[in-house]
CSV table of C-alpha atoms in Angstrom, one decimal:
chain,number,residue,atom,x,y,z
L,1,MET,CA,13.9,-11.1,5.2
L,2,ASP,CA,12.0,-14.1,6.1
L,3,TYR,CA,8.5,-12.5,7.3
L,4,GLN,CA,7.4,-15.9,8.6
L,5,LYS,CA,9.9,-15.5,11.4
L,6,GLY,CA,8.4,-12.3,12.6
L,7,ILE,CA,4.8,-12.8,12.0
L,8,VAL,CA,2.6,-12.4,15.0
L,9,ARG,CA,-0.2,-15.0,15.3
L,10,ASP,CA,-3.3,-14.8,17.7
L,11,GLY,CA,-6.2,-16.9,16.4
L,12,GLU,CA,-4.4,-17.4,13.2
L,13,VAL,CA,-4.3,-13.7,12.4
L,14,LYS,CA,-1.1,-12.1,11.2
L,15,LEU,CA,0.1,-8.6,11.6
L,16,GLN,CA,2.6,-7.3,9.2
L,17,ALA,CA,3.8,-3.8,8.1
L,18,VAL,CA,6.0,-2.3,5.3
L,19,LEU,CA,7.1,1.3,6.4
L,20,VAL,CA,8.7,3.8,3.9
L,21,GLY,CA,10.4,7.2,4.7
L,22,CYS,CA,12.1,9.2,1.8
L,23,ASN,CA,14.0,12.6,2.5
L,24,TYR,CA,15.4,12.6,-1.0
L,25,PRO,CA,19.0,13.9,0.1
L,26,ASN,CA,19.9,14.1,-3.6
L,27,TYR,CA,17.4,17.1,-4.1
L,28,PRO,CA,18.4,20.5,-3.2
L,29,GLU,CA,17.0,21.9,0.2
L,30,GLY,CA,13.8,23.7,-0.8
L,31,LYS,CA,13.5,22.0,-4.1
L,32,GLY,CA,12.5,18.6,-3.3
L,33,ARG,CA,14.5,17.6,-0.2
L,34,LEU,CA,12.5,16.8,3.0
L,35,ASN,CA,13.6,16.5,6.4
L,36,GLY,CA,11.2,14.5,8.5
L,37,CYS,CA,10.1,11.4,6.4
L,38,ILE,CA,12.5,8.9,8.0
L,39,ASN,CA,11.5,10.2,11.5
L,40,ASP,CA,7.9,9.7,10.4
L,41,ALA,CA,8.7,5.9,9.5
L,42,LYS,CA,10.5,5.4,12.9
L,43,MET,CA,7.6,7.1,14.9
L,44,MET,CA,4.9,4.7,13.2
L,45,LYS,CA,7.2,1.5,14.0
L,46,LYS,CA,7.3,2.6,17.5
L,47,MET,CA,3.5,3.0,17.5
L,48,LEU,CA,2.9,-0.4,15.7
L,49,ILE,CA,4.9,-2.3,18.4
L,50,GLY,CA,3.7,-0.3,21.5
L,51,ARG,CA,0.0,0.3,20.7
L,52,PHE,CA,-0.9,-2.6,18.3
L,53,GLY,CA,1.4,-5.4,19.4
L,54,PHE,CA,3.4,-5.8,16.2
L,55,ASP,CA,6.5,-7.8,16.3
L,56,PRO,CA,9.6,-5.9,15.3
L,57,LYS,CA,10.5,-8.7,13.0
L,58,ALA,CA,7.2,-8.3,11.0
L,59,ILE,CA,7.8,-4.8,10.3
L,60,MET,CA,10.1,-3.9,7.3
L,61,VAL,CA,11.3,-0.5,7.2
L,62,LEU,CA,12.9,1.2,3.8
L,63,THR,CA,14.6,4.6,3.9
L,64,ASP,CA,17.0,6.6,1.7
L,65,LYS,CA,19.3,7.6,4.6
L,66,PRO,CA,22.9,8.0,3.2
L,67,GLY,CA,25.1,5.2,4.5
L,68,SER,CA,22.2,3.3,6.0
L,69,LYS,CA,22.5,-0.6,5.9
L,70,LYS,CA,18.7,-0.9,5.7
L,71,LEU,CA,17.0,-1.9,2.5
L,72,ARG,CA,16.8,1.2,0.4
L,73,ALA,CA,13.4,2.7,-0.4
L,74,THR,CA,13.7,2.3,-4.3
L,75,GLY,CA,10.7,1.5,-6.3
L,76,GLN,CA,11.5,-2.0,-7.0
L,77,ASN,CA,12.4,-2.7,-3.1
L,78,ILE,CA,9.0,-1.1,-2.1
L,79,LYS,CA,7.1,-3.2,-4.6
L,80,ILE,CA,8.9,-6.6,-3.6
L,81,GLN,CA,8.1,-5.9,0.0
L,82,LEU,CA,4.6,-5.1,-0.7
L,83,GLY,CA,4.2,-8.2,-3.0
L,84,ASN,CA,5.7,-10.4,-0.4
L,85,MET,CA,3.5,-9.3,2.2
L,86,ILE,CA,0.4,-9.8,0.1
L,87,ALA,CA,1.5,-13.2,-1.2
L,88,LYS,CA,2.0,-14.5,2.4
L,89,ALA,CA,-1.2,-13.1,3.7
L,90,LEU,CA,-3.9,-15.5,4.9
L,91,PRO,CA,-7.7,-14.7,5.3
L,92,GLY,CA,-8.3,-12.4,8.2
L,93,ASP,CA,-4.7,-10.9,8.4
L,94,ARG,CA,-3.9,-7.3,8.9
L,95,LEU,CA,-1.4,-5.7,6.6
L,96,PHE,CA,-0.1,-2.1,6.8
L,97,PHE,CA,1.7,0.1,4.4
L,98,PHE,CA,2.9,3.5,5.5
L,99,PHE,CA,4.7,6.0,3.3
L,100,SER,CA,6.1,9.4,4.1
L,101,GLY,CA,7.5,11.4,1.2
L,102,HIS,CA,6.6,13.0,-2.1
L,103,GLY,CA,3.4,12.4,-4.0
L,104,THR,CA,2.9,13.3,-7.4
L,105,THR,CA,0.1,13.6,-10.0
L,106,PHE,CA,0.2,13.4,-14.0
L,107,PRO,CA,-2.3,13.0,-16.7
L,108,ASP,CA,-3.3,9.5,-17.9
L,109,GLU,CA,-1.3,8.5,-21.1
L,110,HIS,CA,-4.5,7.3,-22.7
L,111,ASN,CA,-6.9,9.9,-21.3
L,112,GLU,CA,-5.6,13.3,-20.5
L,113,LYS,CA,-8.5,14.4,-18.5
L,114,LEU,CA,-8.0,11.7,-16.0
L,115,ILE,CA,-5.3,12.4,-13.3
L,116,ARG,CA,-3.2,9.7,-11.9
L,117,HIS,CA,-1.8,9.8,-8.3
L,118,ALA,CA,1.4,8.3,-7.3
L,119,ILE,CA,4.0,8.0,-4.4
L,120,VAL,CA,7.8,8.6,-5.5
L,121,ALA,CA,10.5,6.3,-4.4
L,122,CYS,CA,14.1,7.5,-3.7
L,123,ASP,CA,15.3,6.5,-7.1
L,124,ASN,CA,12.3,8.6,-8.8
L,125,ASN,CA,10.8,5.3,-9.7
L,126,ASN,CA,7.0,5.4,-8.6
L,127,ILE,CA,4.3,3.4,-7.2
L,128,THR,CA,1.0,4.4,-8.8
L,129,CYS,CA,-2.7,4.2,-7.8
L,130,MET,CA,-3.0,1.3,-10.3
L,131,ASP,CA,-0.2,-0.7,-8.5
L,132,PHE,CA,-2.1,-0.2,-5.2
L,133,ARG,CA,-5.3,-1.4,-6.9
L,134,ASP,CA,-3.5,-4.6,-7.9
L,135,TYR,CA,-2.3,-5.2,-4.3
L,136,VAL,CA,-5.7,-4.7,-2.8
L,137,ASN,CA,-7.2,-7.1,-5.3
L,138,GLY,CA,-4.7,-9.8,-4.5
L,139,LEU,CA,-5.8,-9.8,-0.7
L,140,PRO,CA,-7.3,-13.1,0.5
L,141,LYS,CA,-10.7,-13.3,1.8
L,142,ASP,CA,-11.2,-10.9,4.9
L,143,ALA,CA,-7.6,-9.8,5.0
L,144,THR,CA,-7.2,-6.0,4.9
L,145,LEU,CA,-4.4,-3.6,3.6
L,146,THR,CA,-4.4,-0.4,5.3
L,147,VAL,CA,-2.4,2.3,3.5
L,148,MET,CA,-1.4,5.5,5.3
L,149,ALA,CA,0.1,7.9,2.8
L,150,ASP,CA,1.6,11.1,4.4
L,151,SER,CA,2.4,12.8,1.0
L,152,CYS,CA,0.8,15.4,-1.3
L,153,CYS,CA,-2.0,14.5,-3.6
L,154,SER,CA,-2.5,11.1,-1.7
L,155,GLY,CA,-6.2,11.1,-2.0
L,156,GLY,CA,-7.1,8.5,-4.5
L,157,LEU,CA,-4.0,6.4,-4.2
L,158,ILE,CA,-5.9,3.2,-4.6
L,159,ASP,CA,-7.5,3.3,-8.0
L,160,GLN,CA,-11.3,3.9,-7.8
L,161,GLU,CA,-11.6,3.1,-4.0
L,162,PRO,CA,-14.7,4.9,-2.8
L,163,VAL,CA,-14.4,8.1,-0.9
L,164,GLN,CA,-16.0,8.0,2.7
L,165,VAL,CA,-14.4,10.9,4.4
L,166,GLY,CA,-13.4,13.9,2.3
L,167,LEU,CA,-14.4,15.2,-1.1
L,168,PRO,CA,-14.7,13.1,-4.2
L,169,TYR,CA,-12.0,13.3,-6.8
L,170,HIS,CA,-11.8,16.7,-8.8
L,171,PRO,CA,-8.8,17.5,-10.7
L,172,HIS,CA,-7.3,20.9,-10.5
L,173,PRO,CA,-3.8,22.3,-9.5
L,174,PRO,CA,-3.0,21.5,-5.9
L,175,ASN,CA,-2.8,24.0,-3.2
L,176,LYS,CA,1.0,24.7,-2.9
L,177,SER,CA,0.8,27.1,0.1
L,178,CYS,CA,1.8,24.2,2.7
L,179,ARG,CA,5.5,24.7,3.7
L,180,PRO,CA,7.5,22.8,2.7
L,181,PRO,CA,5.2,20.6,0.4
L,182,LYS,CA,5.5,16.9,0.1
L,183,MET,CA,5.0,16.8,-3.6
L,184,LEU,CA,7.0,16.7,-6.8
L,185,PRO,CA,5.3,18.9,-9.3
L,186,TYR,CA,4.6,17.3,-12.6
L,187,ASN,CA,7.0,19.6,-14.4
L,188,ALA,CA,9.9,19.1,-12.0
L,189,TYR,CA,9.4,15.4,-11.8
L,190,LEU,CA,9.3,15.5,-15.5
L,191,ALA,CA,12.4,17.4,-15.9
L,192,GLN,CA,14.4,15.1,-13.5
L,193,LEU,CA,13.4,12.1,-15.4
L,194,SER,CA,14.3,13.7,-18.8
L,195,SER,CA,17.8,14.5,-17.4
L,196,GLN,CA,18.3,10.8,-16.6
L,197,THR,CA,16.8,9.4,-19.9
L,198,GLY,CA,17.8,12.1,-22.5
L,199,LEU,CA,14.3,11.7,-24.0
L,200,ASN,CA,12.1,14.8,-25.1
L,201,SER,CA,8.8,13.2,-24.3
L,202,PRO,CA,6.0,14.8,-22.1
L,203,ASN,CA,4.9,11.5,-21.0
L,204,ILE,CA,6.5,10.3,-17.8
L,205,GLY,CA,5.6,6.6,-18.4
L,206,VAL,CA,7.9,6.8,-21.4
L,207,HIS,CA,11.0,7.9,-19.1
L,208,LEU,CA,10.0,5.4,-16.3
L,209,VAL,CA,9.9,2.3,-18.7
L,210,GLN,CA,13.2,3.6,-20.3
L,211,LEU,CA,14.7,3.8,-16.8
L,212,PHE,CA,13.2,1.0,-15.0
L,213,LYS,CA,12.0,-1.5,-17.5
L,214,SER,CA,9.6,-4.0,-16.2
L,215,GLU,CA,10.2,-2.4,-12.7
L,216,ALA,CA,8.1,0.4,-13.6
L,217,SER,CA,4.4,0.7,-12.8
L,218,ILE,CA,1.9,-1.5,-14.5
L,219,LEU,CA,0.1,1.7,-15.4
L,220,PHE,CA,2.9,2.1,-18.1
L,221,THR,CA,3.9,-1.5,-18.6
L,222,GLN,CA,0.5,-3.0,-19.3
L,223,PRO,CA,-2.2,-1.8,-21.7
L,224,PRO,CA,-5.4,-0.3,-20.4
L,225,ASN,CA,-7.4,-3.4,-20.9
L,226,LYS,CA,-5.0,-5.3,-18.6
L,227,HIS,CA,-5.2,-3.0,-15.8
L,228,PRO,CA,-6.7,-4.4,-12.6
L,229,GLN,CA,-10.4,-3.2,-12.2
L,230,PRO,CA,-12.1,-2.5,-9.0
L,231,LEU,CA,-13.7,-5.2,-6.9
L,232,LYS,CA,-17.4,-5.0,-5.8
L,233,ALA,CA,-16.3,-4.8,-2.2
L,234,ASP,CA,-12.6,-5.1,-1.4
L,235,GLN,CA,-10.4,-4.8,1.7
L,236,GLY,CA,-8.3,-1.7,0.9
L,237,ILE,CA,-8.3,1.2,3.3
L,238,LEU,CA,-6.6,4.4,2.5
L,239,LEU,CA,-5.9,7.1,4.9
L,240,SER,CA,-4.6,10.0,3.1
L,241,ALA,CA,-2.7,13.1,4.3
L,242,GLY,CA,-4.9,15.4,2.2
L,243,GLU,CA,-7.4,15.7,-0.5
L,244,PRO,CA,-6.6,14.3,-3.9
L,245,ASP,CA,-5.5,17.8,-5.2
L,246,GLU,CA,-4.0,19.0,-2.0
L,247,ALA,CA,-0.5,19.7,-0.8
L,248,THR,CA,0.7,18.5,2.7
L,249,SER,CA,3.4,19.5,4.7
L,250,ASP,CA,6.8,18.5,6.1
L,251,GLU,CA,7.4,20.3,9.4
L,252,PRO,CA,10.6,21.4,10.9
L,253,ALA,CA,11.9,20.3,14.3
L,254,ASP,CA,10.7,22.3,17.1
L,255,LYS,CA,10.6,22.3,20.9
L,256,ASN,CA,7.7,19.8,20.6
L,257,GLY,CA,9.9,17.2,18.6
L,258,PRO,CA,12.0,16.3,15.5
L,259,ALA,CA,11.1,17.1,11.8
L,260,GLY,CA,8.0,15.0,10.6
L,261,GLY,CA,5.0,15.1,8.4
L,262,ALA,CA,1.9,16.9,9.9
L,263,PHE,CA,-0.4,14.2,9.4
L,264,THR,CA,1.8,11.5,10.9
L,265,LYS,CA,2.5,13.6,13.9
L,266,ALA,CA,-1.5,14.2,14.3
L,267,VAL,CA,-2.2,10.5,13.9
L,268,VAL,CA,0.3,9.6,16.4
L,269,ALA,CA,-1.0,12.3,18.9
L,270,ILE,CA,-4.4,11.0,18.3
L,271,LEU,CA,-3.8,7.4,19.0
L,272,LYS,CA,-1.8,8.3,22.1
L,273,GLY,CA,-4.7,10.2,23.6
L,274,HIS,CA,-7.1,7.5,22.7
L,275,PRO,CA,-6.2,4.4,24.3
L,276,THR,CA,-9.3,2.4,23.5
L,277,PRO,CA,-10.0,1.2,20.0
L,278,ILE,CA,-10.8,3.9,17.5
L,279,THR,CA,-12.4,3.5,14.1
L,280,ASN,CA,-10.9,4.4,10.7
L,281,GLU,CA,-13.6,7.1,10.4
L,282,GLN,CA,-13.1,8.5,14.0
L,283,LEU,CA,-9.4,8.6,13.4
L,284,VAL,CA,-9.4,10.6,10.0
L,285,ASN,CA,-12.3,12.9,11.4
L,286,LYS,CA,-10.1,13.7,14.4
L,287,ALA,CA,-7.1,14.4,12.2
L,288,ARG,CA,-9.3,16.7,9.9
L,289,GLY,CA,-10.3,18.6,13.0
L,290,ILE,CA,-6.6,19.2,14.0
L,291,LEU,CA,-5.1,19.9,10.6
L,292,GLY,CA,-8.1,21.6,9.0
L,293,ASN,CA,-8.1,24.2,11.9
L,294,ARG,CA,-4.6,25.5,11.5
L,295,LYS,CA,-3.5,28.8,9.9
L,296,LYS,CA,-4.9,29.1,6.4
L,297,ASP,CA,-1.5,28.4,4.7
L,298,GLU,CA,-1.1,25.3,6.9
L,299,ARG,CA,-4.3,23.5,6.5
L,300,GLN,CA,-4.7,20.0,5.1
L,301,TYR,CA,-7.8,17.7,5.3
L,302,PRO,CA,-7.1,14.1,5.5
L,303,CYS,CA,-9.5,11.6,3.7
L,304,LEU,CA,-10.7,8.0,4.2
L,305,TYR,CA,-11.1,5.7,1.3
L,306,CYS,CA,-12.6,2.2,1.7
L,307,SER,CA,-15.7,0.2,1.4
L,308,ARG,CA,-18.6,1.1,3.5
L,309,LYS,CA,-18.2,-1.8,5.9
L,310,ASN,CA,-14.6,-0.7,6.6
L,311,VAL,CA,-15.6,3.0,7.6
L,312,ASP,CA,-16.7,2.0,11.2
L,313,ALA,CA,-14.0,-1.1,11.5
L,314,VAL,CA,-11.2,-0.4,14.1
L,315,PHE,CA,-8.2,1.0,12.7
L,316,LEU,CA,-5.8,-2.0,12.1
L,317,GLY,CA,-8.3,-3.8,14.3
L,318,LYS,CA,-10.9,-6.5,14.5
L,319,ALA,CA,-10.4,-9.3,12.1
L,320,THR,CA,-11.8,-12.8,11.8
L,321,HIS,CA,-10.9,-16.2,13.5
L,322,GLY,CA,-12.2,-14.5,16.7
L,323,ARG,CA,-9.6,-12.1,17.4
L,324,VAL,CA,-10.2,-9.3,19.7
L,325,GLU,CA,-9.9,-5.8,18.9
L,326,ILE,CA,-6.5,-4.4,19.0
L,327,GLY,CA,-6.8,-0.8,18.0
């Protein structure tokens, strides 16, 4: 797709988005398969067009719907689209990445006390916190990349991004009471990869490099001294569906609508009920108010990770070049 044909310009600012929804149809029901993630991507596309003025041609949607002619949500395809979006960005642009699907965590290969976070593509490849750090570091001046992750353990998905709403990172086993959880447990993920590679290694990076070669995350293909480091003040903004160690839920269809992620549904409902611009902090706090007051086994607490100056910035909003707020 040629993004230039679909870019919206207003005072030289571009609005671009990559939206991903993975239901994992190859996994058994109740053991990894999800039902509402593609719906989430569709819902978010509608919101971007209707509320924020995105041109449909500037929105790339990737799913794993069987038989679909759309670009499949493989790890390589997701990274290509993210990379293209970053490469074509200009100062002040607003970029948005949305993911609904499984998240996972795993110990760092070089430091077992350090837990890494990732989202899982439909081919079991993953995009790690280190990949997102690399994308954020590649942004031009005053451009922002807002990441909205409706997946388990999504807090901390941009490596070392400061937490502004929520708890600091503290590793321990995630709460698995949410139903059904949007998480691939480490052991289940490792077993799935091992069945594909035939290797007997507890390190998922070994399996991912064997399967995907250079398409695997830079966390596994580059030595630690080559990993990107956080900038003093960057323009990455992460809205996570839960805390770094928290499970989040994929809700079934009911009288109120189709199946979908609890976080995505909450954000869409908030935006519909708040027609004026809303800041990143306000949006996350409102979502916490909704999802944190559910029944005990259904609670989740969305978080905000960004630099201090982006806490009060309008969600997908005010940029440079004299652009008016669009949130």
